[in-house]
Amino acid sequence: MANQLLAFNNKCSNSLTCGLLNLNHAKAPTLQIEQDLIRRQLNILCVTEPYVTNGHVVGFTNKYTKIYSVGSLRAAIILNTNFSFVPIEISSDIIAINLTVNNINFIFISVYCSPSEDIVPILQQLENIIEVHQDSFISINGDFDAKSSAWDPNEQDERGNALLELVFRQDFDIGNDIYSAPTFDSLRGKSWIDLTLTKNISRELSCPPRCDSQRPQFNYL
């Protein structure tokens, strides 16, 4: 089960916590993450390959809203019910929502890029969303199944090259780097294909003594 957690802070006393998980359509980790959501006080969970029954995402406490496209879905967002949202894109592979916190607009995107399908159409969809929301604070979290030396110790592949071109065109910050722990680590091997990309958000190691700026920051949990 791949996982990555980070916190967005637009005020030191009020953080917006976000996680990224690939559940591999498995029931057991889904039951475990219900407890982790509460323990880690996560507000948003971007999920790829969720556990699905009869076309619906299964699990998660009623304190969270499940946002997904009914049917053959591969991406979802689990959102604390204390937050309201406006949907931007709700499809099998991309869930994008607009979330306003402390009068600041965030665009959160959960995305899944199947290793057996061309990554370019998904990247084009993402770029279309980004172009419309250029001035918003954007966080893209997903399983891209793409390799690049920018975030992966393995040799770059064509998918990684296509994703890196998008990162450069849209001036994204990559939350991962080659020194990050693998986002998937099991007896079957290791991988670094689950990524967090942010735009217009400063990355800081810790919250400063004062928060005078309206530019959000994020730190890993």
Coordinates of N, CA, C and O in Angstrom, one line a residue, residues 48-110:
T48 N -6.1 6.1 -4.7 CA -6.1 5.5 -6.0 C -6.3 4.0 -5.8 O -6.0 3.4 -4.8
E49 N -6.9 3.4 -6.8 CA -7.3 1.9 -6.7 C -8.1 1.6 -5.4 O -7.6 0.7 -4.7
P50 N -9.2 2.3 -5.1 CA -9.9 2.1 -3.9 C -10.6 0.7 -3.9 O -10.8 0.1 -4.9
Y51 N -11.0 0.3 -2.7 CA -11.8 -1.0 -2.6 C -13.2 -0.7 -3.0 O -13.9 0.2 -2.5
V52 N -13.7 -1.4 -4.0 CA -15.0 -1.1 -4.6 C -15.9 -2.4 -4.6 O -15.4 -3.5 -4.8
T53 N -17.2 -2.1 -4.3 CA -18.2 -3.2 -4.4 C -19.4 -2.6 -5.2 O -19.9 -1.6 -4.8
N54 N -19.8 -3.3 -6.2 CA -20.9 -2.9 -7.0 C -20.8 -1.5 -7.5 O -21.8 -0.7 -7.5
G55 N -19.6 -1.1 -7.9 CA -19.3 0.2 -8.5 C -19.2 1.3 -7.5 O -19.2 2.5 -7.9
H56 N -19.2 1.0 -6.2 CA -19.1 2.1 -5.2 C -17.9 1.8 -4.2 O -17.6 0.7 -3.9
V57 N -17.3 3.0 -3.8 CA -16.2 2.9 -2.8 C -16.8 2.4 -1.5 O -17.8 2.9 -1.0
V58 N -16.1 1.4 -0.9 CA -16.6 0.8 0.3 C -15.7 1.2 1.5 O -14.5 1.4 1.3
G59 N -16.3 1.4 2.6 CA -15.5 1.7 3.8 C -15.5 3.2 4.1 O -16.2 4.0 3.5
F60 N -14.8 3.6 5.1 CA -14.6 4.9 5.6 C -15.8 5.4 6.5 O -17.0 5.1 6.2
T61 N -15.5 6.0 7.6 CA -16.4 6.4 8.6 C -17.4 7.5 8.0 O -17.0 8.2 7.0
N62 N -18.6 7.7 8.6 CA -19.5 8.6 8.0 C -19.1 10.1 8.4 O -19.8 11.0 8.0
K63 N -18.0 10.3 9.0 CA -17.4 11.6 9.2 C -16.7 12.1 7.9 O -16.2 13.2 7.9
Y64 N -16.7 11.3 6.9 CA -16.0 11.6 5.7 C -16.9 11.4 4.5 O -17.7 10.5 4.4
T65 N -16.9 12.4 3.5 CA -17.6 12.3 2.2 C -16.7 11.5 1.2 O -15.5 11.9 1.0
K66 N -17.3 10.6 0.5 CA -16.5 9.8 -0.5 C -16.9 10.4 -1.9 O -18.1 10.5 -2.3
I67 N -15.9 11.0 -2.6 CA -16.1 11.6 -3.8 C -15.5 10.8 -4.9 O -14.3 10.5 -5.0
Y68 N -16.3 10.3 -5.8 CA -15.9 9.4 -6.9 C -16.9 9.3 -8.0 O -18.1 9.7 -7.8
S69 N -16.5 8.7 -9.1 CA -17.4 8.4 -10.2 C -17.9 7.0 -10.1 O -17.1 6.0 -10.1
V70 N -19.2 6.8 -10.0 CA -19.8 5.5 -9.9 C -19.5 4.6 -11.1 O -19.6 5.0 -12.2
G71 N -19.0 3.4 -10.8 CA -18.7 2.5 -11.9 C -17.3 2.0 -11.8 O -16.8 1.6 -10.8
S72 N -16.6 2.0 -12.9 CA -15.2 1.5 -13.0 C -14.3 2.6 -12.6 O -13.6 3.2 -13.4
L73 N -14.2 2.8 -11.3 CA -13.4 3.9 -10.8 C -12.0 3.5 -10.3 O -11.8 2.4 -9.8
R74 N -11.1 4.4 -10.5 CA -9.7 4.1 -10.1 C -9.1 5.3 -9.3 O -8.0 5.2 -8.8
A75 N -9.9 6.3 -9.0 CA -9.5 7.4 -8.2 C -10.6 7.9 -7.4 O -11.8 7.8 -7.8
A76 N -10.3 8.4 -6.2 CA -11.4 9.0 -5.3 C -10.7 10.0 -4.3 O -9.5 10.0 -4.2
I77 N -11.6 10.8 -3.8 CA -11.1 11.7 -2.7 C -12.1 11.5 -1.5 O -13.3 11.5 -1.7
I78 N -11.5 11.3 -0.3 CA -12.2 11.1 0.9 C -12.0 12.4 1.7 O -10.9 12.8 2.0
L79 N -13.1 13.1 1.9 CA -13.1 14.5 2.5 C -13.8 14.6 3.8 O -15.0 14.1 3.9
N80 N -13.2 15.2 4.8 CA -13.9 15.4 6.1 C -15.2 16.2 5.9 O -15.2 17.2 5.1
T81 N -16.3 15.8 6.5 CA -17.6 16.4 6.2 C -17.7 17.8 6.8 O -18.6 18.5 6.5
N82 N -16.6 18.3 7.5 CA -16.6 19.7 8.0 C -16.3 20.6 6.8 O -16.5 21.8 7.0
F83 N -15.9 20.1 5.7 CA -15.5 20.9 4.6 C -16.5 20.7 3.4 O -17.0 19.6 3.2
S84 N -16.9 21.8 2.8 CA -17.7 21.8 1.6 C -16.8 21.9 0.4 O -15.7 22.5 0.5
F85 N -17.3 21.4 -0.8 CA -16.4 21.5 -1.9 C -17.3 21.7 -3.2 O -18.5 21.5 -3.2
V86 N -16.6 22.1 -4.3 CA -17.2 22.3 -5.6 C -16.5 21.3 -6.5 O -15.3 21.4 -6.7
P87 N -17.2 20.4 -7.1 CA -16.6 19.4 -8.1 C -16.1 20.1 -9.3 O -16.8 21.0 -9.9
I88 N -14.9 19.8 -9.8 CA -14.4 20.3 -11.0 C -14.4 19.2 -12.1 O -14.8 19.4 -13.2
E89 N -13.9 18.0 -11.7 CA -13.8 16.9 -12.6 C -14.1 15.6 -11.8 O -13.4 15.3 -10.8
I90 N -15.1 14.8 -12.2 CA -15.4 13.6 -11.5 C -15.4 12.5 -12.6 O -16.4 12.4 -13.3
S91 N -14.3 11.7 -12.7 CA -14.3 10.7 -13.7 C -13.5 9.5 -13.1 O -13.1 9.5 -12.0
S92 N -13.4 8.4 -13.9 CA -12.8 7.2 -13.4 C -11.4 7.4 -12.9 O -11.0 6.9 -11.8
D93 N -10.6 8.2 -13.6 CA -9.2 8.3 -13.3 C -8.8 9.7 -12.7 O -7.7 9.8 -12.2
I94 N -9.7 10.7 -12.7 CA -9.4 12.0 -12.1 C -10.5 12.5 -11.3 O -11.7 12.5 -11.8
I95 N -10.2 12.8 -10.1 CA -11.2 13.5 -9.2 C -10.6 14.8 -8.8 O -9.5 14.9 -8.2
A96 N -11.2 15.9 -9.2 CA -10.7 17.3 -8.9 C -11.8 18.1 -8.2 O -12.9 18.1 -8.7
I97 N -11.4 18.7 -7.1 CA -12.4 19.5 -6.4 C -11.8 20.8 -6.0 O -10.6 21.0 -5.9
N98 N -12.7 21.8 -5.8 CA -12.3 23.1 -5.3 C -12.7 23.2 -3.9 O -13.9 23.0 -3.5
L99 N -11.7 23.5 -3.0 CA -12.0 23.6 -1.6 C -11.5 24.9 -1.0 O -10.4 25.4 -1.3
T100 N -12.4 25.6 -0.3 CA -12.1 26.9 0.3 C -11.9 26.8 1.8 O -12.7 26.3 2.5
V101 N -10.7 27.2 2.2 CA -10.3 27.1 3.7 C -9.7 28.5 4.1 O -8.8 28.9 3.5
N102 N -10.3 29.1 5.1 CA -9.9 30.4 5.5 C -9.8 31.4 4.4 O -8.8 32.1 4.2
N103 N -10.8 31.3 3.5 CA -10.9 32.3 2.4 C -9.8 32.0 1.3 O -9.5 32.9 0.5
I104 N -9.2 30.9 1.3 CA -8.1 30.5 0.4 C -8.6 29.3 -0.5 O -9.1 28.4 0.1
N105 N -8.6 29.5 -1.8 CA -9.0 28.4 -2.7 C -7.9 27.4 -2.9 O -6.8 27.7 -3.4
F106 N -8.2 26.1 -2.7 CA -7.3 25.0 -3.1 C -8.0 24.1 -4.1 O -9.2 23.9 -4.1
I107 N -7.2 23.7 -5.0 CA -7.6 22.7 -6.0 C -6.9 21.4 -5.6 O -5.7 21.3 -5.6
F108 N -7.7 20.4 -5.2 CA -7.1 19.0 -4.9 C -7.5 18.1 -6.0 O -8.7 18.0 -6.4
I109 N -6.5 17.3 -6.4 CA -6.7 16.4 -7.5 C -6.2 15.0 -7.1 O -5.0 14.9 -6.7
S110 N -7.0 14.0 -7.3 CA -6.6 12.6 -7.1 C -6.6 12.0 -8.5 O -7.6 12.1 -9.2

